[in-house]
Coordinates of C-alpha atoms and ligand atoms in Angstrom, one line a residue:
X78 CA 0.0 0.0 0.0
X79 CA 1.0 3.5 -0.8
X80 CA 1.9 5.2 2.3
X81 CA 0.8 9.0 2.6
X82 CA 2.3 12.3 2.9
X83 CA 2.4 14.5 5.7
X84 CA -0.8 16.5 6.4
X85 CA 1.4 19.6 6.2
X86 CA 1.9 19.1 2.2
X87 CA -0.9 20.7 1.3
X88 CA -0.5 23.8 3.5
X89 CA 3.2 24.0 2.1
X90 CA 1.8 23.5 -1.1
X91 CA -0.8 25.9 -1.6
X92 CA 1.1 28.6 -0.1
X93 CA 4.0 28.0 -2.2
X94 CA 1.5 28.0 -5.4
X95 CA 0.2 31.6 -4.2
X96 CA 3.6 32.8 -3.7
X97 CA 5.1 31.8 -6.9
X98 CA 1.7 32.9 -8.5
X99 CA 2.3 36.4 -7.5
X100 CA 6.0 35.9 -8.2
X101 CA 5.6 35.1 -12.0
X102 CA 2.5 37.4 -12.8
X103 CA 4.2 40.0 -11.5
X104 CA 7.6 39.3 -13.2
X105 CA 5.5 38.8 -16.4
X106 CA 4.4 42.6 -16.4
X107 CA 7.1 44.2 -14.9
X108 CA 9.8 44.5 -18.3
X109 CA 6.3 45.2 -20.6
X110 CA 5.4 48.0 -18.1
X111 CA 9.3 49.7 -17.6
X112 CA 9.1 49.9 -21.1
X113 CA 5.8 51.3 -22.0
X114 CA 5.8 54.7 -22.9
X115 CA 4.7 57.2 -19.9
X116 CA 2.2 59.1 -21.9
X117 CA -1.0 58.0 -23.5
X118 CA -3.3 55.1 -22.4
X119 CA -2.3 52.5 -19.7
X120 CA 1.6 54.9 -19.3
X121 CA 4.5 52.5 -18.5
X122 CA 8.1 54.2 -17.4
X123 CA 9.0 55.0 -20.8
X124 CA 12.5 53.3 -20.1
X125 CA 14.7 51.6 -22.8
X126 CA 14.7 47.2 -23.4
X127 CA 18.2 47.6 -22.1
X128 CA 17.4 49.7 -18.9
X129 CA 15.0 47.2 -18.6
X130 CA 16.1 44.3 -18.8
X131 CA 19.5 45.6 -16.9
X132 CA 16.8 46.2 -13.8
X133 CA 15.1 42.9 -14.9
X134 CA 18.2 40.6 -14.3
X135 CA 19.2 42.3 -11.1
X136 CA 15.9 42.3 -9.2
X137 CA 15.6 38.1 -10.3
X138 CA 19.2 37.6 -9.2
X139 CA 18.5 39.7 -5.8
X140 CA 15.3 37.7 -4.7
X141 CA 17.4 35.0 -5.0
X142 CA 20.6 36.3 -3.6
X143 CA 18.8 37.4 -0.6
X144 CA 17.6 34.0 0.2
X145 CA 20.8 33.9 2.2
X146 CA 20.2 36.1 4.9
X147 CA 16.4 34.5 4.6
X148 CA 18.4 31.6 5.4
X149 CA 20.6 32.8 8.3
X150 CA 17.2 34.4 9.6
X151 CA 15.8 31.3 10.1
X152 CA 18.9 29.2 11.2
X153 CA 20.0 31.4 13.8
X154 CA 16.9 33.1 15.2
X155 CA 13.0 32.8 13.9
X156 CA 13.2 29.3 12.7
X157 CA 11.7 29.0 9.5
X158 CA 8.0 29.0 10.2
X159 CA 8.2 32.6 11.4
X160 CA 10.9 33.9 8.7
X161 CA 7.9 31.9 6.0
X162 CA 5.5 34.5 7.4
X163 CA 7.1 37.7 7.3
X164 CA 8.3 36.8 4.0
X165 CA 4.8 36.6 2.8
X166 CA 3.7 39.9 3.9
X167 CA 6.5 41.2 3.1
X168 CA 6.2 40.0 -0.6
X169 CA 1.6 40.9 -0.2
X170 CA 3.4 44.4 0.9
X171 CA 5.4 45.0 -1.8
X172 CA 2.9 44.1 -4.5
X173 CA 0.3 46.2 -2.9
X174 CA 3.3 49.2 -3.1
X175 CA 3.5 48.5 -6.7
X176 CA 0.1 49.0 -7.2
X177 CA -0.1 52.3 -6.4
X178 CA 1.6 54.8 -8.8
X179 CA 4.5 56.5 -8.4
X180 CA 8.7 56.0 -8.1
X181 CA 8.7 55.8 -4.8
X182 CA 6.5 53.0 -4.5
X183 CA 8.0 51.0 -7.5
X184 CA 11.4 51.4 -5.4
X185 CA 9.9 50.4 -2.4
X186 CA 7.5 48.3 -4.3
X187 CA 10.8 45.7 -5.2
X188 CA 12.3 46.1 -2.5
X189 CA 9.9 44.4 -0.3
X190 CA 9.3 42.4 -3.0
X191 CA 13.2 41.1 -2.8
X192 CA 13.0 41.0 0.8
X193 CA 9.9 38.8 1.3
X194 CA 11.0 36.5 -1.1
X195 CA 14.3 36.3 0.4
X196 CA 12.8 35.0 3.6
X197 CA 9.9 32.9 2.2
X198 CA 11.4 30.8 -0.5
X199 CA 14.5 29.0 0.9
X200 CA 12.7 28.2 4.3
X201 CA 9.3 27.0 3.1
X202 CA 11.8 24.5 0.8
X203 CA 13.2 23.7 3.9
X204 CA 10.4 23.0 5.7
X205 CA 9.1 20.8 3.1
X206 CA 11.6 18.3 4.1
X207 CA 11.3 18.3 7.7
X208 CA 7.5 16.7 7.2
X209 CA 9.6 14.0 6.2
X210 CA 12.0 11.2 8.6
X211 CA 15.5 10.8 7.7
X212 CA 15.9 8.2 5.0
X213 CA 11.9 8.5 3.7
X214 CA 11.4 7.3 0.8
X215 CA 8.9 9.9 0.0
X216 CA 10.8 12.3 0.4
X217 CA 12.1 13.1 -3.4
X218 CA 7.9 12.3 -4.4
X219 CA 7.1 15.1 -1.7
X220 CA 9.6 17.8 -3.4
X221 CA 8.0 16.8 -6.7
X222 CA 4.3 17.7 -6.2
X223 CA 5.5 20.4 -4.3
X224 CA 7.1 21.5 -7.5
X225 CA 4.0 21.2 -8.9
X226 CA 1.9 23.4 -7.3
X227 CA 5.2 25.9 -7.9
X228 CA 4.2 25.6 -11.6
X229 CA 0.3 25.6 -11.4
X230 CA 1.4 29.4 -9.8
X231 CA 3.8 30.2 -12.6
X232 CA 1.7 28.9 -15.8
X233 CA -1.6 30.4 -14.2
X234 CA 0.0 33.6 -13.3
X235 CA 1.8 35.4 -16.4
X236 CA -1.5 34.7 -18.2
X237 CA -4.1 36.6 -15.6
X238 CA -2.0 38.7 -14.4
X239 CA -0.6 39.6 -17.8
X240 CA -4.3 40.2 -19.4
X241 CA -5.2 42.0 -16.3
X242 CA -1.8 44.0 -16.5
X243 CA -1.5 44.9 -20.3
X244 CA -5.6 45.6 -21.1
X245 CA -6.3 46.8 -17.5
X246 CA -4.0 48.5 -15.8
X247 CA -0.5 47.4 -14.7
X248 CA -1.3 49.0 -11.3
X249 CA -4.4 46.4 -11.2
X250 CA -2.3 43.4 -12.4
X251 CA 0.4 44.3 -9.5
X252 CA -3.0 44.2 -7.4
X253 CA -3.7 41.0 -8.0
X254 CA -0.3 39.8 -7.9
X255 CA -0.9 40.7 -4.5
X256 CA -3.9 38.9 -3.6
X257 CA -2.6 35.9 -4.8
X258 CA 0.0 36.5 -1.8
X259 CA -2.9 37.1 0.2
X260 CA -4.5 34.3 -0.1
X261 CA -1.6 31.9 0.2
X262 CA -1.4 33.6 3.5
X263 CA -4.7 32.8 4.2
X264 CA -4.2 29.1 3.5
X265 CA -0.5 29.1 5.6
X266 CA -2.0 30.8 8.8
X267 CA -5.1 28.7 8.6
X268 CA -3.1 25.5 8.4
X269 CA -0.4 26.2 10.7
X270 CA -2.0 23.4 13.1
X271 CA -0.6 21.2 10.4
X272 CA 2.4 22.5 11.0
X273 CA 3.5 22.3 14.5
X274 CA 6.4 20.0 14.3
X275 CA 8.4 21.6 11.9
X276 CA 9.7 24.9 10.9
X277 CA 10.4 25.8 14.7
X278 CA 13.4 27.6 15.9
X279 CA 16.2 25.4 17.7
X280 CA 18.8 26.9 19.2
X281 CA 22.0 24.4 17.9
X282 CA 22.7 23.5 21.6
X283 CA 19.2 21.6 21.7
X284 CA 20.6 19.7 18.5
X285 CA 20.8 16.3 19.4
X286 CA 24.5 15.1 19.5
X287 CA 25.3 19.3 18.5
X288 CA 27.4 21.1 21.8
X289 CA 26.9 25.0 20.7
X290 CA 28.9 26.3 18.3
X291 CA 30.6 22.5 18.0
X292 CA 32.7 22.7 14.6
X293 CA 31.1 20.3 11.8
X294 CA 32.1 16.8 12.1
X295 CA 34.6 15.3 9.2
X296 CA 31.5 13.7 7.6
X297 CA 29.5 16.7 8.0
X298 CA 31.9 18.7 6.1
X299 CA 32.0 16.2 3.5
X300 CA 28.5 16.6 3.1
X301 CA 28.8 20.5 2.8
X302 CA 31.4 20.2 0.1
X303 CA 29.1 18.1 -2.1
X304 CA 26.4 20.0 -1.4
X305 CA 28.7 23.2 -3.2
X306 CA 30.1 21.2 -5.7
X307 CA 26.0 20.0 -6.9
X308 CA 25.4 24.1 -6.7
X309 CA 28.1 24.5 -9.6
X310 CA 25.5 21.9 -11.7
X311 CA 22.5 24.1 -10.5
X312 CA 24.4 27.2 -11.7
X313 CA 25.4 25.8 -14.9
X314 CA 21.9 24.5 -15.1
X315 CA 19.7 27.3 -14.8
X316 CA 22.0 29.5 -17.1
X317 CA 20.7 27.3 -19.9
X318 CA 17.4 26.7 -18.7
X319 CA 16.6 30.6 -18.2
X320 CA 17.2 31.5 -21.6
X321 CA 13.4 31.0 -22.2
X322 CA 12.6 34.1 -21.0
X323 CA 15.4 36.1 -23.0
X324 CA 17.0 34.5 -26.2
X325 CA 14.2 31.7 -26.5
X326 CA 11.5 34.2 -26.3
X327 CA 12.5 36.7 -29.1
X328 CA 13.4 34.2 -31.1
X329 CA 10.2 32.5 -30.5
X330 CA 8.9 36.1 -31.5
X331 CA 11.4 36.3 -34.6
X332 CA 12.1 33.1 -36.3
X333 CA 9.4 30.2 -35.2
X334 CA 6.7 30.1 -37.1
X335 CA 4.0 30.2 -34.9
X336 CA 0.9 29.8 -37.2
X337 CA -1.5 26.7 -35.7
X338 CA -4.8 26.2 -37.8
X339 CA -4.5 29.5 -39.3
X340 CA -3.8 31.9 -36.1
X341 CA -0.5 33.0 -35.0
X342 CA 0.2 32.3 -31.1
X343 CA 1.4 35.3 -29.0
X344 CA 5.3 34.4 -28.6
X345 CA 4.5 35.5 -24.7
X346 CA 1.9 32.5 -24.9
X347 CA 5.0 29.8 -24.7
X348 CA 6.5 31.1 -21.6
X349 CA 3.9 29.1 -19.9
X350 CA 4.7 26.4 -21.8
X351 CA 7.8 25.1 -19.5
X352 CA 5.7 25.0 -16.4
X353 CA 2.4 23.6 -18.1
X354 CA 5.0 20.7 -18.6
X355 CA 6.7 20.3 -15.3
X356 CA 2.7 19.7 -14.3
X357 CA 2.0 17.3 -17.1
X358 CA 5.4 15.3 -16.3
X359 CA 6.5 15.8 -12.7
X360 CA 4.6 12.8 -11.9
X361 CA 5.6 10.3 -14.6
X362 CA 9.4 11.6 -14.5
X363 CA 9.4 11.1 -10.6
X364 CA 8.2 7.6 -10.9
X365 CA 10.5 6.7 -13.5
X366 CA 13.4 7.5 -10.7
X367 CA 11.6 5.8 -8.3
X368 CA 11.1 2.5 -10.9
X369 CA 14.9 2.8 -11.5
X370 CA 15.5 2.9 -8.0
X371 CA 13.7 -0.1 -7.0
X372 CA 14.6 -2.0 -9.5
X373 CA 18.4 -1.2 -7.9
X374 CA 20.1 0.9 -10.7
X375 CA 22.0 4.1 -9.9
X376 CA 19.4 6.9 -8.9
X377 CA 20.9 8.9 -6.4
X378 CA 20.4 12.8 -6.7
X379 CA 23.9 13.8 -8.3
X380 CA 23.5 11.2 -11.2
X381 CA 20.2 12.2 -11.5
X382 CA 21.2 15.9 -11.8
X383 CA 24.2 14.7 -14.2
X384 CA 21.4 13.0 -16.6
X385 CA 19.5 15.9 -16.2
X386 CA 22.1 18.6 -17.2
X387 CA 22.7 16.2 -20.6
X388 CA 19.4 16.4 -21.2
X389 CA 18.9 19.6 -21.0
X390 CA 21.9 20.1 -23.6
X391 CA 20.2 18.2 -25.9
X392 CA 17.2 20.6 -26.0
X393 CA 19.7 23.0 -27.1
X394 CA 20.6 20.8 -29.6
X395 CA 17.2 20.8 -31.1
X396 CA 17.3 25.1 -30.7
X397 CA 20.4 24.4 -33.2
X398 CA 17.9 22.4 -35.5
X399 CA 15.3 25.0 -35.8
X400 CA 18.5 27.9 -36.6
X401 CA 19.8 25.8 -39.2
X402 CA 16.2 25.7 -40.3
X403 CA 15.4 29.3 -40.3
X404 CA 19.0 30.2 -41.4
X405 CA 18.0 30.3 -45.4
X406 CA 15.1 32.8 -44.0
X407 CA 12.2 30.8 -43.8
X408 CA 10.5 30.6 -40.2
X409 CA 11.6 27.4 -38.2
X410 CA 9.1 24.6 -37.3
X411 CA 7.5 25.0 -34.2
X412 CA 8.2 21.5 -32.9
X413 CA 11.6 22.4 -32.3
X414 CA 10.6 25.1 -29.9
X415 CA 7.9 22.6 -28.1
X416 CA 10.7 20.2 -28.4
X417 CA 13.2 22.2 -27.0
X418 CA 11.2 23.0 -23.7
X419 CA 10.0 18.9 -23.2
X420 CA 13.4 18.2 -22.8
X421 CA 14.5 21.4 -20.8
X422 CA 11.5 20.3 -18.4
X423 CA 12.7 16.7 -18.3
X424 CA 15.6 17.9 -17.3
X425 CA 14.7 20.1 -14.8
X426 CA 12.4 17.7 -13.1
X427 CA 16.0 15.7 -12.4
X428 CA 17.4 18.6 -11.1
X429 CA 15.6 21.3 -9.2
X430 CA 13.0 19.8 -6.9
X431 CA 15.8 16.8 -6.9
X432 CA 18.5 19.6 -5.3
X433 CA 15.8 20.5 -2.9
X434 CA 15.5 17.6 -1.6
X435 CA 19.1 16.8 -1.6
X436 CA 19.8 19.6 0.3
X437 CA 17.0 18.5 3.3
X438 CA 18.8 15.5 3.2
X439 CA 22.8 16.4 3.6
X440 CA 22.8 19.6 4.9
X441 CA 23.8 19.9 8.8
X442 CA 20.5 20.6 10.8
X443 CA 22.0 24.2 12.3
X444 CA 23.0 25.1 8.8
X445 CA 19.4 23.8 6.9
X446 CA 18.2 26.8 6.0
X447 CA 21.6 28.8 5.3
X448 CA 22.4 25.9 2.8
X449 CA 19.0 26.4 1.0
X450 CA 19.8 30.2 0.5
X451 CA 22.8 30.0 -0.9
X452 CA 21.0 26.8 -3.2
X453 CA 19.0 29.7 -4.3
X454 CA 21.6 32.2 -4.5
X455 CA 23.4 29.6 -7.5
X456 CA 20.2 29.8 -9.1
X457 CA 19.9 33.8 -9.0
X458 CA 23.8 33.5 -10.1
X459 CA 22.4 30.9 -13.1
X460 CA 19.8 33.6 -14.1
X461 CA 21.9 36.4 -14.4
X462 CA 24.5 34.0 -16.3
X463 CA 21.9 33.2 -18.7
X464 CA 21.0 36.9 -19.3
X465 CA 24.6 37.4 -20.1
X466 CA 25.2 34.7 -22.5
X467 CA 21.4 35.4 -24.0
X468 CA 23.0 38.9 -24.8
X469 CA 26.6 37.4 -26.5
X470 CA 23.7 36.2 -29.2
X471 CA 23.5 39.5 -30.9
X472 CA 27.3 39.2 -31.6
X473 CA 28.0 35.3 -32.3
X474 CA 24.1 34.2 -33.6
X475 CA 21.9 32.1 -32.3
X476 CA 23.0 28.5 -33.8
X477 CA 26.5 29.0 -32.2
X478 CA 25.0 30.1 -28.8
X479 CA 22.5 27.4 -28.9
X480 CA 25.1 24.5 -30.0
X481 CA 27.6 25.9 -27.4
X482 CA 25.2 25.4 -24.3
X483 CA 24.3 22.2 -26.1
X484 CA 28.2 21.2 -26.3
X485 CA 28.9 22.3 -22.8
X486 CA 25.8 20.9 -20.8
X487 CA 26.5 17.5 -22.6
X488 CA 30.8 18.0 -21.6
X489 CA 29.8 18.8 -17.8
X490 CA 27.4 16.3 -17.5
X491 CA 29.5 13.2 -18.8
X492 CA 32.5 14.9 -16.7
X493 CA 30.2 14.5 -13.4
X494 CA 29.2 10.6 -14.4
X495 CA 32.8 10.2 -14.9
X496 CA 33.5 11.7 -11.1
X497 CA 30.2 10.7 -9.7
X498 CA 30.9 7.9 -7.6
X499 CA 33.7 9.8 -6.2
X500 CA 31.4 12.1 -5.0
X501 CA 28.7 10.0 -3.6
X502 CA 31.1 8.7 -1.3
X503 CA 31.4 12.3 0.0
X504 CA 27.5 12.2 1.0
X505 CA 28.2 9.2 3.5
X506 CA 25.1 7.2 2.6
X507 CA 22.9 10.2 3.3
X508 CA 20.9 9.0 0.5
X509 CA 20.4 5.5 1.1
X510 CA 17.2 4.2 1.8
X511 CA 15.8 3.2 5.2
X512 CA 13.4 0.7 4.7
X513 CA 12.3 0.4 8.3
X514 CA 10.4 3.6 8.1
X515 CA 8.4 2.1 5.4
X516 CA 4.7 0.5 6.1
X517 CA 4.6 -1.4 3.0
Ligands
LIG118 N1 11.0 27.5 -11.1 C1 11.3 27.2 -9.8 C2 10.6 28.1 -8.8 O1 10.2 29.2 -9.2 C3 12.7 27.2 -9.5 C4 13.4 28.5 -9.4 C5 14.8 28.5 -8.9 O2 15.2 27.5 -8.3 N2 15.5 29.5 -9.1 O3 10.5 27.8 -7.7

């Protein structure tokens, strides 16, 4: 018999959908309304693309950047059930600022926003895995529908809040970027009974087997130092992956023919199309792992993340199909594109909410939290890579960026399958299962 998860899940989830629902609308609006003209109907800032999307790369690398001290926060004094809800109204805060219009609230307006996602998104990872005993096999299945209900907020959100934003009023779209924040408030205050055993601050003497500021055990630190090395694969990782908002978008926009029964699809359309997938296969891909773990082939987290970074490459590869295509002028097909994005999600799915749970499971208890910020802090360092090797496209073309990620993802992930076992041993059997927790 299947054995359930924790009753906290769907708190965790729900709030977590909310946040990244206000998140992603409001990230969807905020270059189109920068660059709006200030005059006339529905006035933007009237700032340049490159102004824009200068601000654009900095404020997604800062909300994850500040995950740190989000992290440290919760480590060292809140715990992260508290630092989860000041992050939230932080972040309801900030888009409510937004809404109203003027600088000073757009300034303030992000700065909350960077704030109160610095505290809520590393811990409310965090707390995801302690619903879950050392060793649980359900663990990695946990992280994976959590990861869901991430993506129901970010393929829901660009499209609402983007109609709202670009017919209504961006003011009103930054509104109800807000309410979604609300509401996952709502759910995470009304189901904090479903929360009591986890998320709570402990000072590190109350640690069992920790004495107060105790330095890290030698397999402790081993642990640490895989956990940075996997961060170099999320880095490297979400420098390819993020190109769909930059390069993959305008050339979505420019060179895919996008024409289905007769009516051309809004390139913005397809930046829901990555998360509509992580939906559709975050289920099937997770029980494939779990299939090839039972049936006792190799499925720890690094050599999934290793397949998952090749993967991903090859996406790239089909990216360099559709500008060979579209090289003698023509528009490319769009299955290349659709393509592209199946295997970018198929390689997420063995990465991201794979690192997450990774993370839960090797990082020291008084360091949890610190370890998930600076997780998330690779991944702001990933998104800001990807905007600066999005931008190296106007100088060497698209085929040779796209075949270079393509080269280099498929290089670094046969170099960590190479090393891989070398660096399992550094995790000490974190990993392995415990089968006596198991009912079935
Ligand atoms: N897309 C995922 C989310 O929004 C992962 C983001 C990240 O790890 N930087 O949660």
């Amino acid at each position: 018999m299947a054995r359930k998860h924790p009753k906290g899940l769907p708190i965790l989830f729900f709030t977590e959908m909310w946040e990244r629902f206000s998140y992603y609308g409001m990230r969807a609006i905020l270059v189109l309304y920068i660059t709006k003209e200030a005059i006339g109907n529905n006035p933007g800032l009237g700032w340049s693309n490159s102004d824009a999307l200068a601000l654009y790369g900095w404020y997604t690398m800062l909300v994850y950047v500040m995950s740190i001290p989000g992290g440290i926060l919760a480590d060292r004094v809140l715990g992260q059930k508290k630092t989860v809800l000041i992050g939230g109204i932080l972040i309801a805060l900030g888009q409510l600022t937004l809404a109203i219009d003027n600088m000073i609230s757009f300034y303030s307006g992000l700065t909350l926003l960077i704030l109160g996602v610095g505290a809520l998104k590393p811990n409310i990872s965090t707390m995801v895995g302690g619903l879950y005993r050392e060793g649980d096999p359900m663990r990695d299945k946990g992280f994976t529908i959590f990861y869901i209900g991430i993506n129901i907020g970010a393929a829901s959100a660009p499209l609402l809040v983007g109609y709202i934003g670009e017919t209504i009023g961006w003011h009103f779209g930054f509104g109800l970027a807000g309410i979604g924040m609300i509401l996952g408030l709502f759910v995470y205050v009304w189901g904090q009974k479903y929360l009591e055993t986890v998320g709570n601050y402990v000072p590190a003497k109350k640690i069992e087997g920790t004495k107060t500021n105790a330095p890290l055990t030698k397999i402790e630190k081993d642990r640490v130092i895989v956990l940075l090395i996997s961060f170099i694969i999320v880095i490297v990782f979400w420098a390819a992956y993020e190109q769909a908002g930059g390069l993959m978008n305008l050339y979505t926009k420019e060179k895919i023919n996008r024409v289905v029964f007769g009516y051309e699809i809004p390139a913005s359309i397809f930046q829901s199309v990555p998360a509509l997938f992580v939906i559709i296969f975050g289920t099937p891909v997770a029980a494939f792992w779990v299939k090839h773990q039972l049936k006792g082939k190799e499925s720890s987290s690094l050599y999934k993340m290793a397949i998952g970074t090749i993967i991903t490459g090859f996406g790239f590869l089909l990216m360099s199909g559709a500008s060979l295509e579209a090289a003698s002028g023509q528009k490319a097909m769009l299955l290349w594109l659709v393509g592209a994005y199946l295997l970018h999600v198929i390689g997420e799915l063995s990465i991201s909410p794979v690192a997450l749970s990774f993370i839960t499971k090797l990082a020291p208890v008084k360091y949890a939290s610190i370890m998930m910020g600076v997780y998330f802090a690779a991944t702001g360092l990933g998104n800001k890579l990807a905007g600066i090797v999005g931008e190296f496209a106007t100088q060497a073309g698209e085929f040779e960026i796209f075949t270079g990620i393509f080269v280099f993802c498929v290089l670094f992930g046969i170099l960590l399958l190479v090393f891989f076992k070398k660096l399992k041993a550094l995790t000490h059997g974190a990993e392995d299962l415990k089968l006596e927790h198991e009912e079935a």
